[in-house]
Each structure stands twice: as C-alpha cells, then as structure tokens.
Coordinates of C-alpha atoms in Angstrom, one line a residue:
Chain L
X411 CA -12.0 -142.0 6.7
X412 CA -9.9 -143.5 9.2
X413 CA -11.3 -146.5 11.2
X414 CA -10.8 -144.3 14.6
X415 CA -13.0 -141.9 13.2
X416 CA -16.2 -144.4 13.2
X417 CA -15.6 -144.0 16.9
X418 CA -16.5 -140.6 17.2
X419 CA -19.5 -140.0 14.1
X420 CA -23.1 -139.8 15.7
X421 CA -26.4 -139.1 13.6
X422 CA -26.0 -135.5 13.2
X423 CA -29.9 -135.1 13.0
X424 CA -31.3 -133.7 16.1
X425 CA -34.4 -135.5 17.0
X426 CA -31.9 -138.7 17.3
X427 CA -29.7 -137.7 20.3
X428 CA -33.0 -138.5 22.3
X429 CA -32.0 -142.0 21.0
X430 CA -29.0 -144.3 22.1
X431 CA -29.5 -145.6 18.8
X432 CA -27.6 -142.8 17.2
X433 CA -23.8 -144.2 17.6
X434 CA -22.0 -145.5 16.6
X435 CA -23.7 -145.2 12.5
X436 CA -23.9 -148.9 11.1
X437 CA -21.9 -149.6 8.2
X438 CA -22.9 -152.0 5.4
X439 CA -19.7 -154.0 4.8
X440 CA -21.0 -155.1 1.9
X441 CA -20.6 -151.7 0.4
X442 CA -17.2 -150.9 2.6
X443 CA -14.2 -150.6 0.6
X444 CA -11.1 -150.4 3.0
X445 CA -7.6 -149.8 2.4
X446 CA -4.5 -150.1 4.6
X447 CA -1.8 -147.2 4.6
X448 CA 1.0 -148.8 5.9
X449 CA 2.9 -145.6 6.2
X450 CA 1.4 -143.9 9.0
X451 CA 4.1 -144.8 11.7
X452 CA 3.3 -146.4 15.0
X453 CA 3.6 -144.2 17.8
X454 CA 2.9 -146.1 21.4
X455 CA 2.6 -143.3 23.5
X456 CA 0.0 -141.8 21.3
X457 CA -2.2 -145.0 21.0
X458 CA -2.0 -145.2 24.7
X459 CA -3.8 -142.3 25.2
X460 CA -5.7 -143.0 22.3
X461 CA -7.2 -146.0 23.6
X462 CA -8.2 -144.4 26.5
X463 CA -10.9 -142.7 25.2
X464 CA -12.3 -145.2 22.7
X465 CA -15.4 -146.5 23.1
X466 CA -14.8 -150.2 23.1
X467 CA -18.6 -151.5 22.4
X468 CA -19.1 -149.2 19.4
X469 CA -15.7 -150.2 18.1
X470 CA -16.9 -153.9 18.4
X471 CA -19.8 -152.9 16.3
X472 CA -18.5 -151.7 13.6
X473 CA -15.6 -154.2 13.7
X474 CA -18.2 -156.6 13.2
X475 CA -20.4 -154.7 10.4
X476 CA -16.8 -154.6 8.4
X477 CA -16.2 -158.2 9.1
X478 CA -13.3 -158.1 11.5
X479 CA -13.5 -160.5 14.3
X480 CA -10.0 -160.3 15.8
X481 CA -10.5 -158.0 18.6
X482 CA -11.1 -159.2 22.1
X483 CA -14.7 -158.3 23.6
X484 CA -13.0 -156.3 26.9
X485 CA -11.1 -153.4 26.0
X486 CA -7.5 -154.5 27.1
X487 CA -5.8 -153.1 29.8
X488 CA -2.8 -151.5 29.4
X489 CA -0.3 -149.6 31.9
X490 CA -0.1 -145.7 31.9
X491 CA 3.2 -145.5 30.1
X492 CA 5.2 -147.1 27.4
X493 CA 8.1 -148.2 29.4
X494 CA 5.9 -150.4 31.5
X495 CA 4.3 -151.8 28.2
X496 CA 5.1 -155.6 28.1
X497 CA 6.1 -156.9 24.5
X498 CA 2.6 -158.5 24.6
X499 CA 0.8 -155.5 25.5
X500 CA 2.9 -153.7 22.3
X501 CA 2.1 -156.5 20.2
X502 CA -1.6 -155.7 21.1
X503 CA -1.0 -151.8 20.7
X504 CA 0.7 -152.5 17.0
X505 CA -2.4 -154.3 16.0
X506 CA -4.7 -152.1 17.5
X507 CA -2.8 -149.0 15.4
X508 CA -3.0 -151.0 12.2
X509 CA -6.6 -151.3 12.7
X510 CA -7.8 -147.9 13.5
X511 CA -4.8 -145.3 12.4
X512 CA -3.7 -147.5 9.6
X513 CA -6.9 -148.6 8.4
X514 CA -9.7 -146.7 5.8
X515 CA -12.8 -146.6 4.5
X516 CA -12.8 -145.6 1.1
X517 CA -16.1 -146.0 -0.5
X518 CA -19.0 -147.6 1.8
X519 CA -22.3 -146.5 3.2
X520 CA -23.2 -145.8 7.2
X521 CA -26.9 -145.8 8.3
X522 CA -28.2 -143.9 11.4
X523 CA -29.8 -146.6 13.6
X524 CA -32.6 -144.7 14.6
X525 CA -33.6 -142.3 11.6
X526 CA -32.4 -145.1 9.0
X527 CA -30.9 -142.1 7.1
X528 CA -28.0 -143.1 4.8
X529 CA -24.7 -141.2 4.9
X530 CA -22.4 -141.6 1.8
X531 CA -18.3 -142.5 2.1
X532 CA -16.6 -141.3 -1.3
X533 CA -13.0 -141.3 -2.1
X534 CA -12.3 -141.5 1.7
X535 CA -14.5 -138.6 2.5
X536 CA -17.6 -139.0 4.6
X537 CA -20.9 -136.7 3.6
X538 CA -22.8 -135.8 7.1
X539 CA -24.8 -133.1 5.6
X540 CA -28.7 -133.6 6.1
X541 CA -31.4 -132.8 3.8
X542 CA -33.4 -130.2 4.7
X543 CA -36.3 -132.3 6.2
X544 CA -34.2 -133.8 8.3
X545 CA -32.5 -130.3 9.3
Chain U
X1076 CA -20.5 -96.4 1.8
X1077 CA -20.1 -93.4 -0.7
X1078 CA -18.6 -95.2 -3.2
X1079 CA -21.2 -97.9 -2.9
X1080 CA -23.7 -95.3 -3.1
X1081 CA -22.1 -94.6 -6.8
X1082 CA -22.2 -98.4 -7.9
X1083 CA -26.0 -98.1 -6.7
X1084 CA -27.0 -96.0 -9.5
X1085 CA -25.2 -97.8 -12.5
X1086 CA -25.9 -101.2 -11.8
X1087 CA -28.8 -103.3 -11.1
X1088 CA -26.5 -106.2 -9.6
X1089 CA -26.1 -103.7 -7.1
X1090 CA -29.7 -103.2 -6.1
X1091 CA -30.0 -106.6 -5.5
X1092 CA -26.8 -106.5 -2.5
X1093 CA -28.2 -103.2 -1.6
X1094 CA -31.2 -104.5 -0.5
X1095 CA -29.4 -106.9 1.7
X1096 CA -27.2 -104.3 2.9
X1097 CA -30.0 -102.0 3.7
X1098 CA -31.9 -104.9 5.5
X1099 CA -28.6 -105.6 7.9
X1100 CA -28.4 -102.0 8.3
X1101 CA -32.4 -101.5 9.4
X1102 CA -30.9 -103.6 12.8
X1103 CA -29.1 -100.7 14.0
X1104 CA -29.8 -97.2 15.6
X1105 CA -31.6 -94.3 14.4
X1106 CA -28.5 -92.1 14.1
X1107 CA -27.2 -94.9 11.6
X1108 CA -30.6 -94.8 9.4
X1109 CA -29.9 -90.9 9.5
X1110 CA -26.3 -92.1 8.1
X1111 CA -27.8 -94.1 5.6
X1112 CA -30.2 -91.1 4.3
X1113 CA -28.0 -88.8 4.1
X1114 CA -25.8 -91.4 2.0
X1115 CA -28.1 -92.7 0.1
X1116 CA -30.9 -90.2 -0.3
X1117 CA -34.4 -89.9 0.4
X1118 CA -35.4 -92.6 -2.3
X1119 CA -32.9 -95.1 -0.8
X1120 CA -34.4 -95.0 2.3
X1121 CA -37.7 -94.9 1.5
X1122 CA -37.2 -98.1 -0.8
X1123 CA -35.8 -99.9 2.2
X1124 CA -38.3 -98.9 5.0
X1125 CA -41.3 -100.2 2.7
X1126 CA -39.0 -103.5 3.0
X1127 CA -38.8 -103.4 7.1
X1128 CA -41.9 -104.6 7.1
X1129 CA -41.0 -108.4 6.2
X1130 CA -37.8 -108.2 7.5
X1131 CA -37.8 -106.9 10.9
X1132 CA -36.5 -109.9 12.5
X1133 CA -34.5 -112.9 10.0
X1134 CA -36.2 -116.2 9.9
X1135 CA -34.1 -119.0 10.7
X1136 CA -35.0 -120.3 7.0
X1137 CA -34.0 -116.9 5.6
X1138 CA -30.9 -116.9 7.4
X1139 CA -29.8 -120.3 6.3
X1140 CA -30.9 -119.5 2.8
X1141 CA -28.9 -116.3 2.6
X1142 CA -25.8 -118.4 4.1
X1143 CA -26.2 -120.7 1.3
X1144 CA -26.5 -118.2 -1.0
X1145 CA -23.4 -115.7 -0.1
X1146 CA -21.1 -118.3 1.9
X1147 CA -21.9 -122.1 1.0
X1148 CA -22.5 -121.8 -2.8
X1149 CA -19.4 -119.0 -3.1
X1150 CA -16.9 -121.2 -1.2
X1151 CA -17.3 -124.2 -3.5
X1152 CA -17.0 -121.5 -6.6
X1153 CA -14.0 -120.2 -5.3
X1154 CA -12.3 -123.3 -3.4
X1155 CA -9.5 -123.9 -5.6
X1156 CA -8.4 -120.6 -5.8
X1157 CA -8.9 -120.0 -2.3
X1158 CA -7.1 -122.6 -1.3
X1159 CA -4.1 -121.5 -3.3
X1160 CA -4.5 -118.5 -1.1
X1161 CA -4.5 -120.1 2.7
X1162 CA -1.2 -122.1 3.1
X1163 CA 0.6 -120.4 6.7
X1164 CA -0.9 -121.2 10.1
X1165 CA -1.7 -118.2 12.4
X1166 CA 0.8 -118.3 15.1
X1167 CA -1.3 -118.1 18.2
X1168 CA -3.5 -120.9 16.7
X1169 CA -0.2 -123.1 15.8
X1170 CA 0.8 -122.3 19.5
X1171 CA -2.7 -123.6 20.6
X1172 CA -2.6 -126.9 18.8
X1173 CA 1.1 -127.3 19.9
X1174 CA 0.0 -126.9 23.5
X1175 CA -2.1 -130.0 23.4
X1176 CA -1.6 -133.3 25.4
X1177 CA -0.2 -136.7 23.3
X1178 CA -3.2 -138.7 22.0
X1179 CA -5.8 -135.2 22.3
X1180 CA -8.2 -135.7 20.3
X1181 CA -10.4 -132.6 18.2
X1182 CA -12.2 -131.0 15.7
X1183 CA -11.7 -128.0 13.6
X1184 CA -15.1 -126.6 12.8
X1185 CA -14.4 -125.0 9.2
X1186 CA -11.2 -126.3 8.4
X1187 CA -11.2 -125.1 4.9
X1188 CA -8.7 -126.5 3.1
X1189 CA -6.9 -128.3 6.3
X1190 CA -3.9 -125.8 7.1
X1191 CA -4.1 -126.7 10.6
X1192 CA -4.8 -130.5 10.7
X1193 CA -0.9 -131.5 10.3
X1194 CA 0.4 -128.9 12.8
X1195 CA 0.9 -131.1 15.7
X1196 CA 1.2 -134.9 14.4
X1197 CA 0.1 -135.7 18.3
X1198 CA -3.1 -135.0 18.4
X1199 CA -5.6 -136.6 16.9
X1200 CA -7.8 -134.1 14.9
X1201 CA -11.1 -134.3 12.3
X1202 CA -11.6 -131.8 10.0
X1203 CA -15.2 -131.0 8.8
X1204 CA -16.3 -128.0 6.0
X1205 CA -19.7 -126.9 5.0
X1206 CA -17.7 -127.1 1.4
X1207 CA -17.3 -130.3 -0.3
X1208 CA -15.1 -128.4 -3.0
X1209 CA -12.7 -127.3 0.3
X1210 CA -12.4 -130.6 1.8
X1211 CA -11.4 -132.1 -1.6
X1212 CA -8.4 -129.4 -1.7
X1213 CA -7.8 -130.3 2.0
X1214 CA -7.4 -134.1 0.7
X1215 CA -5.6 -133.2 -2.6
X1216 CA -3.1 -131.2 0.5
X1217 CA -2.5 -134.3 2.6
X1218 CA -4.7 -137.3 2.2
X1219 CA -3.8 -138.3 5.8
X1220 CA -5.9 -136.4 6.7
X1221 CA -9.2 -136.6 8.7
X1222 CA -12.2 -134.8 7.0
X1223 CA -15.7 -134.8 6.6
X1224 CA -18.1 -132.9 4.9
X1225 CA -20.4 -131.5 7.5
X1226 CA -22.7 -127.9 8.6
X1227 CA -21.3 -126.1 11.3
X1228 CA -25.0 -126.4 13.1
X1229 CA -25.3 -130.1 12.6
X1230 CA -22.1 -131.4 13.5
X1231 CA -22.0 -135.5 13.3
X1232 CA -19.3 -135.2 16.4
X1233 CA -19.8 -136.9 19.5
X1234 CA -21.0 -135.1 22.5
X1235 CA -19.1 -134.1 25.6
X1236 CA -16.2 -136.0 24.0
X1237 CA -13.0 -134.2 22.1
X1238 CA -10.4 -132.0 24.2
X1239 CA -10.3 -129.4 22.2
X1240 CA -11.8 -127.5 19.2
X1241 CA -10.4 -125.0 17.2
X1242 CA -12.9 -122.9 14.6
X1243 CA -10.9 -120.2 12.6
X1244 CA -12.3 -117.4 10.6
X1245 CA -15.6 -119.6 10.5
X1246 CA -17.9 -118.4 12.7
X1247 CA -18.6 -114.7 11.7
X1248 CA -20.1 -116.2 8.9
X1249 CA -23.5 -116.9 10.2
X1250 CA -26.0 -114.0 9.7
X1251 CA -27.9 -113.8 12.5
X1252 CA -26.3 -113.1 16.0
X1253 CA -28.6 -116.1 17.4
X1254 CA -27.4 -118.2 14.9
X1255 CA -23.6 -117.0 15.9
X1256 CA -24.5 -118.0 19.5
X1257 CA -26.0 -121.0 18.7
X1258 CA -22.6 -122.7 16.3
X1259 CA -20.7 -122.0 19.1
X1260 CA -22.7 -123.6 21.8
X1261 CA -23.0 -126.7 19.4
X1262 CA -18.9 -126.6 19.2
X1263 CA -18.5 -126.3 22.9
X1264 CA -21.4 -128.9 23.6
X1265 CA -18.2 -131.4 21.9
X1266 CA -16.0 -131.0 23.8
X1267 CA -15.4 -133.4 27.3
X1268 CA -15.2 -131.9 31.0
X1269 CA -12.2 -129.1 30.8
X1270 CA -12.1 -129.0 27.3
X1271 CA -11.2 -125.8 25.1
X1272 CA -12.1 -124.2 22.0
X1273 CA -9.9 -121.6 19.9
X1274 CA -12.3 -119.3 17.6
X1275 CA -11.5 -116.3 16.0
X1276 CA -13.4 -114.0 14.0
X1277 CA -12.9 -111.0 11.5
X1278 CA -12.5 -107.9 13.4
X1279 CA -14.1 -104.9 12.3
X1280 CA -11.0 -102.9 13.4
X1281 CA -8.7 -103.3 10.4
X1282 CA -6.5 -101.5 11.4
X1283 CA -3.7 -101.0 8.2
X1284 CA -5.7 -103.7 6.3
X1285 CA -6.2 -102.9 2.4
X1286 CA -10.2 -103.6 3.4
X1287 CA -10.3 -100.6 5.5
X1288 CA -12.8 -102.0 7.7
X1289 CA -12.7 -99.8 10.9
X1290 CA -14.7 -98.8 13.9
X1291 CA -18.2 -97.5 13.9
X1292 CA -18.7 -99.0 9.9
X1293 CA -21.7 -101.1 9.0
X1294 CA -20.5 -104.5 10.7
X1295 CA -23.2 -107.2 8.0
X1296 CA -21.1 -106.8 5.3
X1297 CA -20.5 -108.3 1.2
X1298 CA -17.0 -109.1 1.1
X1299 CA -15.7 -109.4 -2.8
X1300 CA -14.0 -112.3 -4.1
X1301 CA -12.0 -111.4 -7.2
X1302 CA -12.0 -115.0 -8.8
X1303 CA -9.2 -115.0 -11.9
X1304 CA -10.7 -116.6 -15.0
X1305 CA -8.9 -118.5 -17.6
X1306 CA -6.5 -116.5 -19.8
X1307 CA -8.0 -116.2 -23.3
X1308 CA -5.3 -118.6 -25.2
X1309 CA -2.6 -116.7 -27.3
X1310 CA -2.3 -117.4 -31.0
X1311 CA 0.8 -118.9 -32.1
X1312 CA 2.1 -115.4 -33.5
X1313 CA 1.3 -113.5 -30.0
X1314 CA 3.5 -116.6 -28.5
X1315 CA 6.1 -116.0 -30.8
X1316 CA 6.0 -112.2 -29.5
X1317 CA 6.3 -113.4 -26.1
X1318 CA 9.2 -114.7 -26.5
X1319 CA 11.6 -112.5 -24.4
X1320 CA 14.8 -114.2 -25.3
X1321 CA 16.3 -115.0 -28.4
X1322 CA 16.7 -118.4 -29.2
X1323 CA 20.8 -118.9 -30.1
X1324 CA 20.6 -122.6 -30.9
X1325 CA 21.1 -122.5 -34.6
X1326 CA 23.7 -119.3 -34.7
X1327 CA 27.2 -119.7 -35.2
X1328 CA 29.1 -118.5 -32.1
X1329 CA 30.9 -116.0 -33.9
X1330 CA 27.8 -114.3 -35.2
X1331 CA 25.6 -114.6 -32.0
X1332 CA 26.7 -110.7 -30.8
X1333 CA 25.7 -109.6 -33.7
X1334 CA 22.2 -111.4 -34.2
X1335 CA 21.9 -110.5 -30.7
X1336 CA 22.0 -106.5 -31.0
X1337 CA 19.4 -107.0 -33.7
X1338 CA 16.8 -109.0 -31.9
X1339 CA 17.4 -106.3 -29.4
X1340 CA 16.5 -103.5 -31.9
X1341 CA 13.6 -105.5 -33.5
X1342 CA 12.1 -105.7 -29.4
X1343 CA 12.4 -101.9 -29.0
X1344 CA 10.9 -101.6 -32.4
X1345 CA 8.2 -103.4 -32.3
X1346 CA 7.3 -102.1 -28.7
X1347 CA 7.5 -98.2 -30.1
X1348 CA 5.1 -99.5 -32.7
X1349 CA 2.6 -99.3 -30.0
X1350 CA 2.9 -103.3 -28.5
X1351 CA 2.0 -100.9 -25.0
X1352 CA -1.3 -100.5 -26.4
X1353 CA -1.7 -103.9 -27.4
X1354 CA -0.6 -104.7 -23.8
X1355 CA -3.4 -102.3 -22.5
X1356 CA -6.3 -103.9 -24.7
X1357 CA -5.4 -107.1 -23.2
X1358 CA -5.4 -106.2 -19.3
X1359 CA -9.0 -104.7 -20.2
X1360 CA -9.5 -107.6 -21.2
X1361 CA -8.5 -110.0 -18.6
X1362 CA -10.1 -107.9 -16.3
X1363 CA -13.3 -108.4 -18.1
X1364 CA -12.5 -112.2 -17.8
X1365 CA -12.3 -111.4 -13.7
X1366 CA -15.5 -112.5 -11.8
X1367 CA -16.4 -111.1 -8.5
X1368 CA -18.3 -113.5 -6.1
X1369 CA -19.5 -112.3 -2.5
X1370 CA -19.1 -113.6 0.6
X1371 CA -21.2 -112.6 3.8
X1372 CA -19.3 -111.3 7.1
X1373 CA -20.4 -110.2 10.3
X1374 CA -17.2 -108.1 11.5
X1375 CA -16.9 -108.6 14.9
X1376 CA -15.7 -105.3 17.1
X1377 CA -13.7 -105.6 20.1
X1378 CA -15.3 -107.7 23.1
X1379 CA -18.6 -108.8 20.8
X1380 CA -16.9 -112.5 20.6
X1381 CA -16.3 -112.7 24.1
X1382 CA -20.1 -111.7 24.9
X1383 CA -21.5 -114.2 22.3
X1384 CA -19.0 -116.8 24.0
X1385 CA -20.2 -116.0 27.0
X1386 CA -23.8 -116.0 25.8
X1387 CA -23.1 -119.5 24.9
X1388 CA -22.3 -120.6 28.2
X1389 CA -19.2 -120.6 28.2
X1390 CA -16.1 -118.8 30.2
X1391 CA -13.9 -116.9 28.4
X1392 CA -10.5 -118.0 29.1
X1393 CA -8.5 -115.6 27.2
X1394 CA -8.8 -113.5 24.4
X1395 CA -6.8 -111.1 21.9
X1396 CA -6.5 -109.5 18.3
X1397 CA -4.0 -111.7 15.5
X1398 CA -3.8 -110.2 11.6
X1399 CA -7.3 -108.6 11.9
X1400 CA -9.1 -111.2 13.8
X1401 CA -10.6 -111.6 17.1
X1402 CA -9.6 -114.7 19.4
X1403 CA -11.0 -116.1 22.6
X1404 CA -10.2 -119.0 24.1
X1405 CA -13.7 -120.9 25.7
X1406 CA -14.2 -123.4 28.1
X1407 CA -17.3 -125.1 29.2
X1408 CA -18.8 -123.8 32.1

C-alpha cells in the first residue's frame, strides 16, 4: 500500500464517521515494514495536482507514527504549473513523490482511533473488511 | 425455465437453487406465478407458496448471507480462473478513465482482478474487492498497483473526496434492490463536489449472447461457473501415445522417409483400433472432473439502472448498452 493511500483510508465502520477520530487510521511503526520502489518515475505535473488534495495534518500523522520527521509542518506552496516550479520547489516535489508514490507499506498494522479496531497490512495489501459485529 | 424444470426432478442440488429461484420469483406479478405453475406444476408451486410465508420480504442478514454464499465465497473459488478470463478493458469505460484530469484521483468499486487500474497512468486510482483471492491476482498482474480488500457497503474511502469512481459489472450483484440502491449511494457519497461515477450492470437484454438472457425472463438469476479441474495425469505409455510427431534424432538421414511412412501407418493404426473411443472415455471423464459454482445476478432491463441511480440521489448523466451491460454515468446531486 502506497504511502498516498494512508491519506485517503478512514474507519470503514459506520458508527465512527460521527467521530473525527476516524482518519487518518494510526499505524504502529513498530509493526510497519516499508519498502521503496524506485521505479515508479517522477511525473511533476501529476504531483502537483496530487498535492493539492492531500490532507497535510493526516499526512503529518502518519509520517510521524512511521518515524519520518522530514516534512515541514505547513503544506508547501507551490505554483499552478510546472514551468513556474523553481528548482527548489522541484527539489521539494521529488521528495515529496519518493515519499508517498515511491514509498510502501508492506506488512504493518493500522488502528481505528475511535473503535480501536485493528486492520491488517499483508504482502502490500491492506484488509478493511469488518467483522460482523462491527458491520 | 423448461429445462430447469427437467434438472428439478433428477437432482436434489437443484431443489436447493430452486428454492431460491422460486423465492426471487414470489417478488413478481401474478401473471408470472401463473408462468411458474404452468412450468413447474401444481406441486412446485404449492412447495414454494408454503415458503412465502418467511420470505416475503429479504432480511438485510439474509441478503448478505445469500451474497456470501453465491457471490463472495464463489469468487474466491473461482478467482484464478476468472482472472485468466478478464484481460481487455471495455471501450466506453477505457474512454471514461482516459477522459480524466492529471493527478484525478479514484476508486474502482469491484475491481476484480485490476484490468482497469493501469489504463490511464494519470490518475491516481485504488482498487478494492470483496475477494481477497481477486486482489491477489490483481497484485500478481501489476504490483503497482493500488488495492485493498474491502465490501462494497463498507467502503474504508474517504468521504466527499475522489473525482471519480468507476464500479463495473459489480453492482447487480447485491440481492435485494434496496441493497442495490444503497452500494451506489455509498459510491457516490465518495466522490468530491462534481464528481462522477461509471457503473454498469448485466443487462437482461442479451441480445446474441450464448446466455440467452432476454426480455420479460426471470431477472434474480443462478449464473453457472464451469470451473476446469486438474487433468487426471497421463501414464507414461498414454504420453508416449501423445506424441504426435516422430522423434528423427537417432535415424540416419537416408532412412528417415522410410521410418517416417511407418510411424504414419502405425498412427492410423492404432487410431482404427478404436484410440476414438479411448478419446471419448476420457472427455467423459474430464467432464466429470468439471465443477459448476453459482454466482447470483440481478439482470438489469433497460432504464432500471438509471432509476436506482436516480433513487440514490443522483443525476443521471448519461447512459447506454456495451457487450450486454447497462452503463450510466452519475453525478451527485
């Protein structure tokens, strides 16, 4: 599971949506195994937009949970196109793409902040199904 | 239904289906239950009004426990075969991804095996199955890719959030028309101000299709799976029959026309010798080695999608027929 993904994973158990506790899940980076696939090319235009609609505090969160501290605690701004990117602001982009694109959770455990219900990573695939008493 | 009717009488797996069949059926009109006397006979009918009684309307649990039954526990059976089958991308549904802006982000709500998440490389897209044996051919495919394992009611997705979802051949498989309603209002409820979402559905208009579905049939329907088992293993000798050419490797080239018109009249031989019947005996047999799993469908007929979309609260932006499916195009309202 790509790092992005932890961006967009809520509890999926009902009663929690009354809750702001629900997202993002908390990860135990004890348990987190991550990987870096190197291959998946950098496309700045993409990330641009991509950027755009993360959610910056939840990304902090889990950055933290999986023990990276490298990202600044404001979202950065960045202009609407890549021509007016600055080779700083690329610089910043590149990371950013290695970190959430290029970046996976292999194995690892995330816990719904609310319920407490535990949600299983295996071989890189997340398991959101719910028990039946939770359905 | 006729030749159901005959399978009713000779074997008791049957009974069991029939009385799901009959149960779907009991939904419709009274001209239809005169359909299904005349079918079925007196006794057939009688056997399945003395079940109406329970069954007059489908608990949610009963539902869910008859989806697990004929779709969840059947797709895991069948998932590596299935996936062998599903390999090209629908064109209007390629066209649909490839219509999306740089950086979009979405979900596709049954991806199955994932033929659709590395159509457009722009978009970032999450996969999520009801079937962990799906999603592990979908990563076996590409593991790039973005999947979870996850129910179609209780998605883990973020509300109000992605631009897009797509949901192919997925949601006619839900039992209840309520329950239909409801997995597509939870898809919609995903997507951000504006958003869209691409579902199709199997159409009960068929038209040429070797199922024959077709207007005015029984729309609840068992759908067979004909899953290939392993081929019993051939002795050596029945290996060395096989063989259809001859090996030349050790004959001299000067003699190889000649040992070649004899291994010629040794096939021909042996075949007259009745190898045809031996070839019979084992089709029977692989065919015995077939198993036949069952899938649930609710057909869809022309403009039901586009109701239940609507139902959902959604508009219905546009819609069509592709290769025996339904397709609307939703938006939030």
């Amino acid at each position: 599971m790509k790092f992005l993904t932890t961006n967009f994973l809520k509890c999926p158990v009902k009663a929690c949506d009354t809750s702001n506790d629900n997202f993002p899940l908390q990860f135990d980076g004890g348990k987190c195994q991550l990987v870096q696939d190197e291959s998946i090319e950098f496309n700045p235009e993409f990330m641009l937009n991509i950027i755009d609609r993360v959610d910056w505090a939840a990304l902090l969160k889990v950055a933290g949970e999986l023990g990276s501290v490298t990202l600044p605690s404001k979202k950065p701004t960045f202009p609407c196109s890549v021509p007016e990117l600055t080779e700083v602001g690329m610089a910043v982009l590149n990371d950013l793409h290695v970190m959430l694109l290029q970046t996976s959770i292999t194995e690892g455990e995330m816990k719904c902040r609310n319920c407490g219900h535990i949600y299983y990573i295996k071989n890189g695939i997340p398991n959101l199904l719910l028990p039946p008493h939770l359905v | 239904m006729s030749h159901l009717s005959s399978y009713f009488t000779y074997t008791c797996m049957f009974l069991y289906f029939f009385s799901l069949f009959t149960f779907f059926s009991f939904k419709s009109s009274e001209k239809e239950e005169k359909k299904l006397d005349d079918d079925l006979g007196r006794d057939g009918l009688e056997r399945a009004k003395k079940r109406r009684h329970y069954e007059p309307i489908m608990e949610a649990n009963e539902a869910a426990s008859k989806e697990q039954e004929y779709v969840h526990n059947v797709y895991n059976e069948i998932a590596p075969h299935f996936s062998q089958t599903r390999y090209k991308p629908w064109p209007i549904v390629t066209q649909f991804l490839q219509t999306r802006a740089m950086g979009a982000i979405g979900i596709d709500v049954g991806c199955g095996n994932g033929k659709y998440l590395g159509v457009n490389p722009n978009v970032y897209m999450i996969g999520s199955d009801r079937s962990d044996g799906l999603i592990e051919c979908a990563r076996g495919i590409d593991p790039a890719y973005n999947l979870m394992v996850a129910d179609g009611l209780n998605l883990p997705h973020r509300d109000g959030t992605f631009d897009f979802a797509i949901s192919i051949a997925v949601v006619h498989h839900w039992s209840t028309r309520e329950r239909r309603v409801e997995v597509i209002r939870h898809i919609l409820s995903k997507l951000c101000r504006g958003g869209q979402a691409l579902i199709y559905c199997w159409a009960l208009e068929q038209g040429s299709s070797r199922r024959g579905y077709h207007e005015g049939m029984e729309q609840d329907v068992f759908v067979p799976w004909v899953l290939p088992k392993d081929k019993p293993k051939l002795t050596p000798a029945a290996k060395a029959k096989a063989k259809s050419k001859p090996d030349l490797a050790n004959i001299p080239p000067k003699e190889r026309a000649q040992y070649l018109q004899r291994w010629r009249e040794d096939q021909q031989h042996s075949k007259e010798l009745g190898d045809d019947g031996n070839d019979k005996l084992q089709q029977e047999q692989e065919q015995e080695q077939e198993e036949v799993k069952y899938r649930y469908y609710h057909l869809y007929r022309e403009g039901e999608l586009a109701e239940d979309c609507r139902q959902a609260g959604a508009t219905v932006q546009s819609e069509g027929y592709e290769r025996d499916n339904w397709w609307v195009v939703a938006q939030m309202r």
